[in-house]
JSON list of C-alpha atoms in Angstrom, two decimals:
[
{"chain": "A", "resi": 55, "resn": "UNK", "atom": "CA", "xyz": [-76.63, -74.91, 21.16]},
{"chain": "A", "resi": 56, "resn": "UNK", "atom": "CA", "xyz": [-76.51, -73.02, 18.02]},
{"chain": "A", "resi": 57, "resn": "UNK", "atom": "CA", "xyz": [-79.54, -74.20, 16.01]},
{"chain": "A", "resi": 58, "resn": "UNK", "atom": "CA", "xyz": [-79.16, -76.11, 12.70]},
{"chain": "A", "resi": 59, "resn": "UNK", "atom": "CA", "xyz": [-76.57, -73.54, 11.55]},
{"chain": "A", "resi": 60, "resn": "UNK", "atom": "CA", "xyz": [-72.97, -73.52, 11.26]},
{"chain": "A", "resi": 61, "resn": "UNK", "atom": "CA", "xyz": [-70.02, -72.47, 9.00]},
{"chain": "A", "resi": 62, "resn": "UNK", "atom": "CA", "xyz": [-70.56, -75.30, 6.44]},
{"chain": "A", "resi": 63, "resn": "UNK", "atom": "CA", "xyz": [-74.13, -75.89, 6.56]},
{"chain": "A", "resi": 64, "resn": "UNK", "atom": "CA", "xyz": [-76.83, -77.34, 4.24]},
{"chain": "A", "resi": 65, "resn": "UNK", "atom": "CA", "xyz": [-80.04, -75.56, 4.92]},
{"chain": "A", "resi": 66, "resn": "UNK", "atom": "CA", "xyz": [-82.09, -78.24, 3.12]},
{"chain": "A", "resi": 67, "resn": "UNK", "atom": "CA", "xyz": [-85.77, -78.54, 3.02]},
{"chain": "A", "resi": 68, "resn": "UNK", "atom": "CA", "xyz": [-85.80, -81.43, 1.46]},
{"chain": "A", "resi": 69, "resn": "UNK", "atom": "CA", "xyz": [-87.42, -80.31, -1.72]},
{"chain": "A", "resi": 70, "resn": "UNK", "atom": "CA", "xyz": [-85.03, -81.31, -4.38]},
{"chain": "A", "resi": 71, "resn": "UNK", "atom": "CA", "xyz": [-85.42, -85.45, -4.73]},
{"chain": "A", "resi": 72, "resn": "UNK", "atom": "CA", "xyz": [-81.10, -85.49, -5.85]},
{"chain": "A", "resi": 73, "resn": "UNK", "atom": "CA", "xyz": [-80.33, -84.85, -2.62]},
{"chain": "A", "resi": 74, "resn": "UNK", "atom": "CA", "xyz": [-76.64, -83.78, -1.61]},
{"chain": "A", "resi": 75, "resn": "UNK", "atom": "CA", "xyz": [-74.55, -85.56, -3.36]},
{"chain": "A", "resi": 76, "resn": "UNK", "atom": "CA", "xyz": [-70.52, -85.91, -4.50]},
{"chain": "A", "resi": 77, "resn": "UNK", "atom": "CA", "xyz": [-69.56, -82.24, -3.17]},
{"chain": "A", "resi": 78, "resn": "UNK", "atom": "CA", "xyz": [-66.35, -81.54, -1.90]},
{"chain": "A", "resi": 79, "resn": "UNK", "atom": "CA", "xyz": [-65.34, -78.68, 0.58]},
{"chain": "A", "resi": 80, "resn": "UNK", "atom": "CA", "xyz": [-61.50, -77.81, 1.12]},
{"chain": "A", "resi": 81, "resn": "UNK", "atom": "CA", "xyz": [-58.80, -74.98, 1.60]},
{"chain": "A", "resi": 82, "resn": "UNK", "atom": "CA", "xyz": [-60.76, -72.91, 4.42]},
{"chain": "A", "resi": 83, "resn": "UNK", "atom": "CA", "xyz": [-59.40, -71.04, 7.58]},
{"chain": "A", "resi": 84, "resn": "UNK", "atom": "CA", "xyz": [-60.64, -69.44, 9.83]},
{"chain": "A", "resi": 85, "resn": "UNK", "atom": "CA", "xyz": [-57.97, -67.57, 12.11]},
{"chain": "A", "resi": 86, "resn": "UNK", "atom": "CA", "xyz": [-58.53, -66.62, 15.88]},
{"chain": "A", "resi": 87, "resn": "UNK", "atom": "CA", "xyz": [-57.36, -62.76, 15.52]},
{"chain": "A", "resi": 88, "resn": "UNK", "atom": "CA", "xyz": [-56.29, -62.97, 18.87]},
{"chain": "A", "resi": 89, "resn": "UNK", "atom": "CA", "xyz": [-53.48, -64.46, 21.23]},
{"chain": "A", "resi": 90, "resn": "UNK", "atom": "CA", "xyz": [-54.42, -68.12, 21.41]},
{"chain": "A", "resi": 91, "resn": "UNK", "atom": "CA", "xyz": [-55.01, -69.75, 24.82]},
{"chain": "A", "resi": 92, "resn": "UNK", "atom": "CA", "xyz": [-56.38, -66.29, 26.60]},
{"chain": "A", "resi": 93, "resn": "UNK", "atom": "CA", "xyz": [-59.31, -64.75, 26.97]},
{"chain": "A", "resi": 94, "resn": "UNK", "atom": "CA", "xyz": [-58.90, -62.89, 24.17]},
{"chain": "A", "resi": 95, "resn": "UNK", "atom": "CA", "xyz": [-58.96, -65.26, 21.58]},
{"chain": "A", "resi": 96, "resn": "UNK", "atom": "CA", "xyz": [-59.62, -62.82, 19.28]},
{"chain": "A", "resi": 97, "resn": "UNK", "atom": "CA", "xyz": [-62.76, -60.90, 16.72]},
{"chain": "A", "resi": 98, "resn": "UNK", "atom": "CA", "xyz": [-63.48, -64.12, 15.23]},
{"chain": "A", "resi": 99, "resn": "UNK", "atom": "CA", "xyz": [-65.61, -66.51, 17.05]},
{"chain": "A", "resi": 100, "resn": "UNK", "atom": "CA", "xyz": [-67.47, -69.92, 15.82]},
{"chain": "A", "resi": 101, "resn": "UNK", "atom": "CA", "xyz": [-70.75, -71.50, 17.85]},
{"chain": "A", "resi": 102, "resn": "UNK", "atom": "CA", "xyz": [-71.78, -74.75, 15.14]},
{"chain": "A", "resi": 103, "resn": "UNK", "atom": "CA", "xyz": [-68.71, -75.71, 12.69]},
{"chain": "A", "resi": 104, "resn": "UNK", "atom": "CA", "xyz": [-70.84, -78.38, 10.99]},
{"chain": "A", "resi": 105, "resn": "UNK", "atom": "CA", "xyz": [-74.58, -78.28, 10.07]},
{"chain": "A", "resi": 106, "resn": "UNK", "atom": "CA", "xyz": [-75.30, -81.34, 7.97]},
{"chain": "A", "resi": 107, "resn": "UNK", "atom": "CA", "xyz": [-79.27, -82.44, 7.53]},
{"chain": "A", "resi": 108, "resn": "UNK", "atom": "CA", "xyz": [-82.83, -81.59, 6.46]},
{"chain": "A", "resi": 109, "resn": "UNK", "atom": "CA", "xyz": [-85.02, -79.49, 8.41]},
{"chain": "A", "resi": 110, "resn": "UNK", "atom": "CA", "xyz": [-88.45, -79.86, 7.03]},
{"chain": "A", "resi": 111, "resn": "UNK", "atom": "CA", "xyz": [-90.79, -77.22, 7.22]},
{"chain": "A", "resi": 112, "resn": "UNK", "atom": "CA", "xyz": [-88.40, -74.49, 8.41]},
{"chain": "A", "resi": 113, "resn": "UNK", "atom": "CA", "xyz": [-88.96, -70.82, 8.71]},
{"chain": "A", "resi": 114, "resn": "UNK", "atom": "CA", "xyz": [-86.91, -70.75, 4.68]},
{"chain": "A", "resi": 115, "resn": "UNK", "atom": "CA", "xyz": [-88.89, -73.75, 3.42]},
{"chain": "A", "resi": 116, "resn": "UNK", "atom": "CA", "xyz": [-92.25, -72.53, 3.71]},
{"chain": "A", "resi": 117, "resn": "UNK", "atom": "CA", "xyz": [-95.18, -75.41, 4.05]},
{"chain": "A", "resi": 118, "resn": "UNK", "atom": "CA", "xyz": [-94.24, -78.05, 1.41]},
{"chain": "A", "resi": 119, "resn": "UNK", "atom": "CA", "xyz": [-92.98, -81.20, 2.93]},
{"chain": "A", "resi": 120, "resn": "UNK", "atom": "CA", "xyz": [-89.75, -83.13, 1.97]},
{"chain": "A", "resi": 121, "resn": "UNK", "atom": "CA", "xyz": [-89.75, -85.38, -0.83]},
{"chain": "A", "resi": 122, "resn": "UNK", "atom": "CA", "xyz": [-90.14, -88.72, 0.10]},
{"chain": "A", "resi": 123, "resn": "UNK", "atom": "CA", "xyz": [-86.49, -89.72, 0.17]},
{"chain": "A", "resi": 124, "resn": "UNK", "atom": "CA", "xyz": [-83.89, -86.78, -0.05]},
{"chain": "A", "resi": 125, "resn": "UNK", "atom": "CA", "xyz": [-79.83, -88.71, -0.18]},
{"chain": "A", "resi": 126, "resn": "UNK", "atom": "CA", "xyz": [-77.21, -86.86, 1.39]},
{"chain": "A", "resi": 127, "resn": "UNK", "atom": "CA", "xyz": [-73.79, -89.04, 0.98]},
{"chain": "A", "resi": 128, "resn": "UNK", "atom": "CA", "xyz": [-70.22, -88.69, -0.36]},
{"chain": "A", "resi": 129, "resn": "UNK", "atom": "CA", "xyz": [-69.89, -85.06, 1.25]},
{"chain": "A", "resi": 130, "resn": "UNK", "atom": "CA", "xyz": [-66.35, -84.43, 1.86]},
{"chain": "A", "resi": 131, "resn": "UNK", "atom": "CA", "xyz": [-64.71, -81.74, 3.88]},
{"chain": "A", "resi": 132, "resn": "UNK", "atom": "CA", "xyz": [-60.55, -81.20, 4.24]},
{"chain": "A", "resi": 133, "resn": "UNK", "atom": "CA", "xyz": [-58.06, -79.09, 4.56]},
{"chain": "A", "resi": 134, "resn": "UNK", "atom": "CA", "xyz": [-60.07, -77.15, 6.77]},
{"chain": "A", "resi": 135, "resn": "UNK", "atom": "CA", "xyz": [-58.63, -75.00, 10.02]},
{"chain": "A", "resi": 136, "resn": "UNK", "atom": "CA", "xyz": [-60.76, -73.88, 12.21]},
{"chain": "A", "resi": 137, "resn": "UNK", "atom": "CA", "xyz": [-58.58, -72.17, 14.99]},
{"chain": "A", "resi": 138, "resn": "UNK", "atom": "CA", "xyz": [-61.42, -70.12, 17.17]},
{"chain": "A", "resi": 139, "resn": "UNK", "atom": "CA", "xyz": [-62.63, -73.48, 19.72]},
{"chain": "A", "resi": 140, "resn": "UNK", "atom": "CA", "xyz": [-66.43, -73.84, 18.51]},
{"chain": "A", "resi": 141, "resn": "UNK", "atom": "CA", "xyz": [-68.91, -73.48, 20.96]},
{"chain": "A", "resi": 142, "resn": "UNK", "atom": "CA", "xyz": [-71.30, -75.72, 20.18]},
{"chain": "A", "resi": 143, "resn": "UNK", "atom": "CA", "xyz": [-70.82, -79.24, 18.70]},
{"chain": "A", "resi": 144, "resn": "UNK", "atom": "CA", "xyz": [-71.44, -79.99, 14.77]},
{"chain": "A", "resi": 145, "resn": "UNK", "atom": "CA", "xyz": [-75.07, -81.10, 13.75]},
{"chain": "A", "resi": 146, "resn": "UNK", "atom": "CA", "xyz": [-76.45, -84.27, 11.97]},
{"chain": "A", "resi": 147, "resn": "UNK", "atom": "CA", "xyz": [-80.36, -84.41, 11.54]},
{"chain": "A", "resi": 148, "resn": "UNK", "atom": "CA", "xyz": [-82.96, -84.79, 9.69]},
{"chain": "A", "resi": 149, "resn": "UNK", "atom": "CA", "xyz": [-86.71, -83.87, 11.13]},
{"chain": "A", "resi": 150, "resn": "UNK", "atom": "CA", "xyz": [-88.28, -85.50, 8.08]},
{"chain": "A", "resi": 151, "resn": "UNK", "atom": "CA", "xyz": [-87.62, -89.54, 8.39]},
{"chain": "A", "resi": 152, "resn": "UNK", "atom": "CA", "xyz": [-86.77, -89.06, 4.51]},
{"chain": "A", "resi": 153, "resn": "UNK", "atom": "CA", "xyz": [-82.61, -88.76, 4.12]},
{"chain": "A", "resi": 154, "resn": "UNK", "atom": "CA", "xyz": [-81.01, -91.40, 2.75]},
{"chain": "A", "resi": 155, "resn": "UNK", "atom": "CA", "xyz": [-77.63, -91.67, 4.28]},
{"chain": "A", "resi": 156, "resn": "UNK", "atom": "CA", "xyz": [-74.77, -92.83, 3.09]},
{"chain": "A", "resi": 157, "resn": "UNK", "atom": "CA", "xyz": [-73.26, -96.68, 3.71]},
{"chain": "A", "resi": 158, "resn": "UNK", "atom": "CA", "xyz": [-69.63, -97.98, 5.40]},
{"chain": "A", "resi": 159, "resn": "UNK", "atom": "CA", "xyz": [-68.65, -98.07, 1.25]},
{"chain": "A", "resi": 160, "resn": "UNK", "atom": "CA", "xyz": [-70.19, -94.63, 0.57]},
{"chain": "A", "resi": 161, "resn": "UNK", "atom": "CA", "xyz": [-70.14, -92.35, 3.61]},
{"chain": "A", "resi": 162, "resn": "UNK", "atom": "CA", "xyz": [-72.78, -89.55, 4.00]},
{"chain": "A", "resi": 163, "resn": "UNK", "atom": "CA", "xyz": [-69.41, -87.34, 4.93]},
{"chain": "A", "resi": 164, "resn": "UNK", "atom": "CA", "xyz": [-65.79, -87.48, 5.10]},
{"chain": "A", "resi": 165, "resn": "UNK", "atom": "CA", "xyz": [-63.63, -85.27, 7.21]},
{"chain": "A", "resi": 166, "resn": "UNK", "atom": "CA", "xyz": [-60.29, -85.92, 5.62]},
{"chain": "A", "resi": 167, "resn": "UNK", "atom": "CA", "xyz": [-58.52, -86.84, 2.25]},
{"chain": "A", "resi": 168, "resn": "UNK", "atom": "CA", "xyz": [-59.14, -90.43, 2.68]},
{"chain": "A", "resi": 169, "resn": "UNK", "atom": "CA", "xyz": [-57.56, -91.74, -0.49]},
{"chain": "A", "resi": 170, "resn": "UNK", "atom": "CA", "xyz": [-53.77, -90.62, 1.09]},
{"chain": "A", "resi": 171, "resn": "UNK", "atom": "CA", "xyz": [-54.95, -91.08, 4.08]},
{"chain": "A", "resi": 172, "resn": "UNK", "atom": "CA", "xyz": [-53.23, -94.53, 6.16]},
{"chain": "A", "resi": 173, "resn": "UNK", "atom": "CA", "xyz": [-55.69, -95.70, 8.82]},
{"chain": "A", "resi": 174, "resn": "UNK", "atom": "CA", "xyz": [-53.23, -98.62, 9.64]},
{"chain": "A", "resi": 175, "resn": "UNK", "atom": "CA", "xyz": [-50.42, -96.23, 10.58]},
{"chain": "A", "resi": 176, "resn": "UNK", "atom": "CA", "xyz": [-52.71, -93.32, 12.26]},
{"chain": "A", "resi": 177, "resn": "UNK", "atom": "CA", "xyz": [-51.84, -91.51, 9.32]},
{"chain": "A", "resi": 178, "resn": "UNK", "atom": "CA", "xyz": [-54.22, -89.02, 8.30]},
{"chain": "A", "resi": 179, "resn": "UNK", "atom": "CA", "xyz": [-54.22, -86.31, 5.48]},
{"chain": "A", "resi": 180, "resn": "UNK", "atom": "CA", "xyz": [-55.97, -82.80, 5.72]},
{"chain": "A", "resi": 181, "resn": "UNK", "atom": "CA", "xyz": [-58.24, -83.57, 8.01]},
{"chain": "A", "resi": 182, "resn": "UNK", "atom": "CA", "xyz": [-60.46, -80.90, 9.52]},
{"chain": "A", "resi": 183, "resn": "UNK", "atom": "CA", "xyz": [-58.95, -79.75, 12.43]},
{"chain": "A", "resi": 184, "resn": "UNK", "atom": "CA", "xyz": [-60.47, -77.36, 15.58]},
{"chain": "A", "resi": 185, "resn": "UNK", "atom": "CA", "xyz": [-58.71, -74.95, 17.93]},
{"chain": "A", "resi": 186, "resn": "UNK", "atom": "CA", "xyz": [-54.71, -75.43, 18.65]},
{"chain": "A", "resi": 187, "resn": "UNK", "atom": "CA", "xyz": [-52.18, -76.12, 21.31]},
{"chain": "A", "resi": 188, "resn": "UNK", "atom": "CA", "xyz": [-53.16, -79.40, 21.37]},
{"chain": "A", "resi": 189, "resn": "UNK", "atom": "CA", "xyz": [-55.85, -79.43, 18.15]},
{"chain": "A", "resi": 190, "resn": "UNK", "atom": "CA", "xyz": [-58.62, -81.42, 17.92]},
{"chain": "A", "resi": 191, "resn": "UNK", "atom": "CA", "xyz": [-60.58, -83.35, 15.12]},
{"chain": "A", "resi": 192, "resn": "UNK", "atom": "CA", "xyz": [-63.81, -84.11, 14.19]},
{"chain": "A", "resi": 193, "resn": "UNK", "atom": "CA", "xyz": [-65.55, -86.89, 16.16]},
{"chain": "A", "resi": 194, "resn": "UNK", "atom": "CA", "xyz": [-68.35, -88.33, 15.91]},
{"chain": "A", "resi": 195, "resn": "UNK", "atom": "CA", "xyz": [-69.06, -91.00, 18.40]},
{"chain": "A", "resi": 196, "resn": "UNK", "atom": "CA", "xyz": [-71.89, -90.52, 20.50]},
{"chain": "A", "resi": 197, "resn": "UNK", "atom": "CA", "xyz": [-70.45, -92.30, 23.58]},
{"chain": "A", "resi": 198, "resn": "UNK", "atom": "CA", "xyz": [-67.39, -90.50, 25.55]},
{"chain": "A", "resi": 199, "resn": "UNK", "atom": "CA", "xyz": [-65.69, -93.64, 26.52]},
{"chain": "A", "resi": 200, "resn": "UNK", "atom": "CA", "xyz": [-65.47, -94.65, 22.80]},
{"chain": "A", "resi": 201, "resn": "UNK", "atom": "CA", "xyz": [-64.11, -91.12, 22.51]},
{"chain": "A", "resi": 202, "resn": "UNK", "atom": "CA", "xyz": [-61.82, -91.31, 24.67]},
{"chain": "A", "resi": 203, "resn": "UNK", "atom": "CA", "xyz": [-60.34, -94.48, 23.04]},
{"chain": "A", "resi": 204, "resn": "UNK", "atom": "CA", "xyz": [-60.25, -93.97, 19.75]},
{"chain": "A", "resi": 205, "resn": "UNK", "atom": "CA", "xyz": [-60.24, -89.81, 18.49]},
{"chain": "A", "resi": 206, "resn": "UNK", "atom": "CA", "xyz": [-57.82, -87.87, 17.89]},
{"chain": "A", "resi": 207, "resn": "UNK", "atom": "CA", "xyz": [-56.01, -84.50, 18.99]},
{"chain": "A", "resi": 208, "resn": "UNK", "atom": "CA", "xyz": [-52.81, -83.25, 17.83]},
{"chain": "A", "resi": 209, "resn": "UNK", "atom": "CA", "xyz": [-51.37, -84.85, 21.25]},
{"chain": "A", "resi": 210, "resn": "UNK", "atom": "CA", "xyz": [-52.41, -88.27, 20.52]},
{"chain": "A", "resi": 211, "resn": "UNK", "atom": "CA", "xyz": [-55.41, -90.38, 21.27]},
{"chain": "A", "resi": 212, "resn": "UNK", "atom": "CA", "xyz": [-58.20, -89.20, 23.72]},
{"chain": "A", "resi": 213, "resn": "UNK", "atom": "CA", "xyz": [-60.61, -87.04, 22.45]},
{"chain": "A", "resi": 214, "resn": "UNK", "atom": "CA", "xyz": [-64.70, -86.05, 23.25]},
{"chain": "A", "resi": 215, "resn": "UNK", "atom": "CA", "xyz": [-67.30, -86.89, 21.31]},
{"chain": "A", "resi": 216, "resn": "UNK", "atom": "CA", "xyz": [-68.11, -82.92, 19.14]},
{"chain": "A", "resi": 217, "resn": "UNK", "atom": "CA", "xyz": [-70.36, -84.41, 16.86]},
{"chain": "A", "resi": 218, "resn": "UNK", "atom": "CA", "xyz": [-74.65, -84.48, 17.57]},
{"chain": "A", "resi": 219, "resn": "UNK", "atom": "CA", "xyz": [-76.95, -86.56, 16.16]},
{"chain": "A", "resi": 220, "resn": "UNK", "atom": "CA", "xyz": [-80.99, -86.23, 16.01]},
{"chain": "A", "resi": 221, "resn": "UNK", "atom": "CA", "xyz": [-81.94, -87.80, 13.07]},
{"chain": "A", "resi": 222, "resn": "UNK", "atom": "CA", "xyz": [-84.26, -90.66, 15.20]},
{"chain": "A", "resi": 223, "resn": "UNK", "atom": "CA", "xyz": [-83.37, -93.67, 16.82]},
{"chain": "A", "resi": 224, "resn": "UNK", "atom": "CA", "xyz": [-81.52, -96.83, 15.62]},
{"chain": "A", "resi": 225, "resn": "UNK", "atom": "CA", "xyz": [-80.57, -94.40, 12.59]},
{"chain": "A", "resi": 226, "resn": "UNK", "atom": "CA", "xyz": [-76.65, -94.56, 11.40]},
{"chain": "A", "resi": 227, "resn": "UNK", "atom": "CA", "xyz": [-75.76, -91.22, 9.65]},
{"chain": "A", "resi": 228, "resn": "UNK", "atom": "CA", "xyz": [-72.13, -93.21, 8.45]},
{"chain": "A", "resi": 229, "resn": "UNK", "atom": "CA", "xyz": [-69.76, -90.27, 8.89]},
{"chain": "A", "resi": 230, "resn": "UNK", "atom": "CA", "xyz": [-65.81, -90.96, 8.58]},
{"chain": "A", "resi": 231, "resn": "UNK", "atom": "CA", "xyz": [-63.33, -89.01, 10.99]},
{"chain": "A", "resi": 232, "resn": "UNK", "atom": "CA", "xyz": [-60.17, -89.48, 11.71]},
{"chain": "A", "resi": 233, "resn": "UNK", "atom": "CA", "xyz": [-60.01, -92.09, 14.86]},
{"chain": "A", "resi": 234, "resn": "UNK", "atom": "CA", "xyz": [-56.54, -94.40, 15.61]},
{"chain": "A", "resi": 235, "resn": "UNK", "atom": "CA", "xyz": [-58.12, -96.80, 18.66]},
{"chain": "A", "resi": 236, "resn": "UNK", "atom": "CA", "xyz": [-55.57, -99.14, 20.50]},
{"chain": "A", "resi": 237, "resn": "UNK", "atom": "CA", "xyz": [-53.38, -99.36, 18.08]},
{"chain": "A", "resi": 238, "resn": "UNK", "atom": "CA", "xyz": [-49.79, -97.53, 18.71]},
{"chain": "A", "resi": 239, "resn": "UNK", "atom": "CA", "xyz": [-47.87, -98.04, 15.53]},
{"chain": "A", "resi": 240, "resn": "UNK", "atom": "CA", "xyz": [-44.39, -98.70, 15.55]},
{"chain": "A", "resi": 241, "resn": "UNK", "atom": "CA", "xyz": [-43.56, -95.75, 13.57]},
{"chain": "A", "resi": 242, "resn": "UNK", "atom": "CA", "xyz": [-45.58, -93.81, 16.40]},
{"chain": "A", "resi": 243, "resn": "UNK", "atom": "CA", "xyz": [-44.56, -95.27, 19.93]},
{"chain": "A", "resi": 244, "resn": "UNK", "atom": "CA", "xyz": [-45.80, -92.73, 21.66]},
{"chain": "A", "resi": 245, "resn": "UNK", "atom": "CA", "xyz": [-49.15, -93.68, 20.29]},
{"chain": "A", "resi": 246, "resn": "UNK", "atom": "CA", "xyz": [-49.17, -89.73, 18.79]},
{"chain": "A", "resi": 247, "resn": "UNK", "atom": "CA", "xyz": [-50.44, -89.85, 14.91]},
{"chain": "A", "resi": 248, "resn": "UNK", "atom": "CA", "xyz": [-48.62, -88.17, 12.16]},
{"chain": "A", "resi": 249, "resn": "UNK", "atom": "CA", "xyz": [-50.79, -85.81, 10.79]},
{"chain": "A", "resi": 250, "resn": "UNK", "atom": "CA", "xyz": [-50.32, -84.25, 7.38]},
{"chain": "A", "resi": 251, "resn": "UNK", "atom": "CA", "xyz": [-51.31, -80.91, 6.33]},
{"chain": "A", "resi": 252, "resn": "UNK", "atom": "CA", "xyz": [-50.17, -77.77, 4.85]},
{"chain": "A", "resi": 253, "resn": "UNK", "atom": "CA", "xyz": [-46.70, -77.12, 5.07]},
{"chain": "A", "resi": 254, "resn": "UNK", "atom": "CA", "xyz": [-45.65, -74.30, 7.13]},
{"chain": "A", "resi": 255, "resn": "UNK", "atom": "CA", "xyz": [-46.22, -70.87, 5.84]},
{"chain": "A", "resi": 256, "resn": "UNK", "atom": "CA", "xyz": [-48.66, -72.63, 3.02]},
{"chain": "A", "resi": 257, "resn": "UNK", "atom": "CA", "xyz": [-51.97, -71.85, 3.81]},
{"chain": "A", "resi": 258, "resn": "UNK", "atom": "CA", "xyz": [-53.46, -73.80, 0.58]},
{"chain": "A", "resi": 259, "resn": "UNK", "atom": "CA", "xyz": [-50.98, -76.33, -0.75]},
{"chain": "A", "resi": 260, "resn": "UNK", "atom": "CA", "xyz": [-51.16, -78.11, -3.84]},
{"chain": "A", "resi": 261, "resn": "UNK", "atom": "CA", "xyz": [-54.23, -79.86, -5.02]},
{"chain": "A", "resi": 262, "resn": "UNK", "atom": "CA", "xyz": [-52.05, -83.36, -5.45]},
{"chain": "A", "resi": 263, "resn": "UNK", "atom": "CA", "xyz": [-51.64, -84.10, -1.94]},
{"chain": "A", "resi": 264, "resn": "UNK", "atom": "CA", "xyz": [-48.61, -86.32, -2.37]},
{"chain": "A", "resi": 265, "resn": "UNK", "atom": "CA", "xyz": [-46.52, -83.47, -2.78]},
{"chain": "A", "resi": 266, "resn": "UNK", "atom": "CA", "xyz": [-47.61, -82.42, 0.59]},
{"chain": "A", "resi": 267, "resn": "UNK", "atom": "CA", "xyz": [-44.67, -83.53, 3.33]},
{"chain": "A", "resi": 268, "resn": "UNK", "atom": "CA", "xyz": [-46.07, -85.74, 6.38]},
{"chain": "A", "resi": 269, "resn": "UNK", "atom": "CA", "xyz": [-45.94, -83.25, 9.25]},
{"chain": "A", "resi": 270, "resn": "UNK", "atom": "CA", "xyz": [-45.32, -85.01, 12.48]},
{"chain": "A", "resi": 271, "resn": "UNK", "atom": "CA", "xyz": [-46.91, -84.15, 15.64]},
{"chain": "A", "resi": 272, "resn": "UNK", "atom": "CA", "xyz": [-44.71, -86.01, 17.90]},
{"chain": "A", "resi": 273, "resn": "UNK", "atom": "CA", "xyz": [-43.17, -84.59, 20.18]}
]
């Protein structure tokens, strides 16, 4: 579903032996255009949010192979609303065998302000968030159940897996999304997690995000 595309993609061949490194994405929408929850969700529409890899030997990359090791780590993306429900999930591979991805300490990607982020309270700060009414969030397990138990929507925990992966077996790509498990804070009984983003009206808020007031979706 949607090839190796997407709205934020890297269309590497490989070539350049620094990789993708240290970038930062933030302060995107994308609006529906339409009446949200009909059929007519509007003119905009969004197959592959996410396109994150190296495609070696692609129809743009002509017949020179990928360097021998090619590091993609420390990407992060946030403050990003996508409100058009993708069609396709977002895309992590490498056709080469030659990315280095990033570690637990250094993810290859990061889909939310992680340094005012709280993981212990389900607290989570510009995260890239999909659709509305509930929203969703990035996430990137491969196994529904674990889905189910541990990602996030706007309505609390219980989410599918939108995230897919063909960069060979036994390989760990290390991507960080929002996820909040078991654990129901006390400050959340209702197990739903405050999420913080731009205040109302405030499509791009300021760039210290402690100014930023914690928006809670509880009910």
């Amino acid at each position: 579903c949607g090839g190796k595309g997407g709205v934020i993609c890297s269309r590497s061949c490989g070539k350049n032996p620094q990789g993708l490194v240290d970038a930062t994405v933030s302060n995107l929408y994308i609006p529906e255009l339409g009446t949200s929850g009909t059929a007519d969700s509007g003119a905009n529409s969004v197959a592959v949010p996410f396109g994150i890899g190296v495609q070696e030997l692609g129809l743009h990359c002509g017949n020179t192979p990928a360097n021998d090791a090619y590091p993609i780590r420390n990407l992060v993306f946030q403050n990003i609303i996508i409100h058009p429900k993708p069609f396709c999930k977002s895309k992590i591979y490498d056709n080469s065998g030659n990315v280095q991805w990033g570690t637990s300490d250094t993810p290859s990607a990061i889909f939310y302000d992680e340094a005012n982020s709280d993981l212990a309270t389900c607290n989570f700060r510009e995260p890239v968030e999909f659709s509305r009414d509930p929203a969703y969030f990035v996430c990137g397990f491969a196994d529904k159940d674990e889905a189910e138990k541990s990602c996030l929507t706007t309505a609390g925990v219980g989410g599918l897996p939108n995230v897919e992966y063909d960069i060979g077996p036994g390989v760990d790509a290390n991507i960080k999304f929002p996820v909040c498990g078991d654990l129901v804070p006390s400050s959340h009984p209702s197990g739903i997690p405050s999420i913080s983003a731009s205040p109302s009206g405030e499509l791009f808020p300021s760039t210290s995000p402690t100014l930023l007031p914690s928006r809670s979706r509880s009910p």
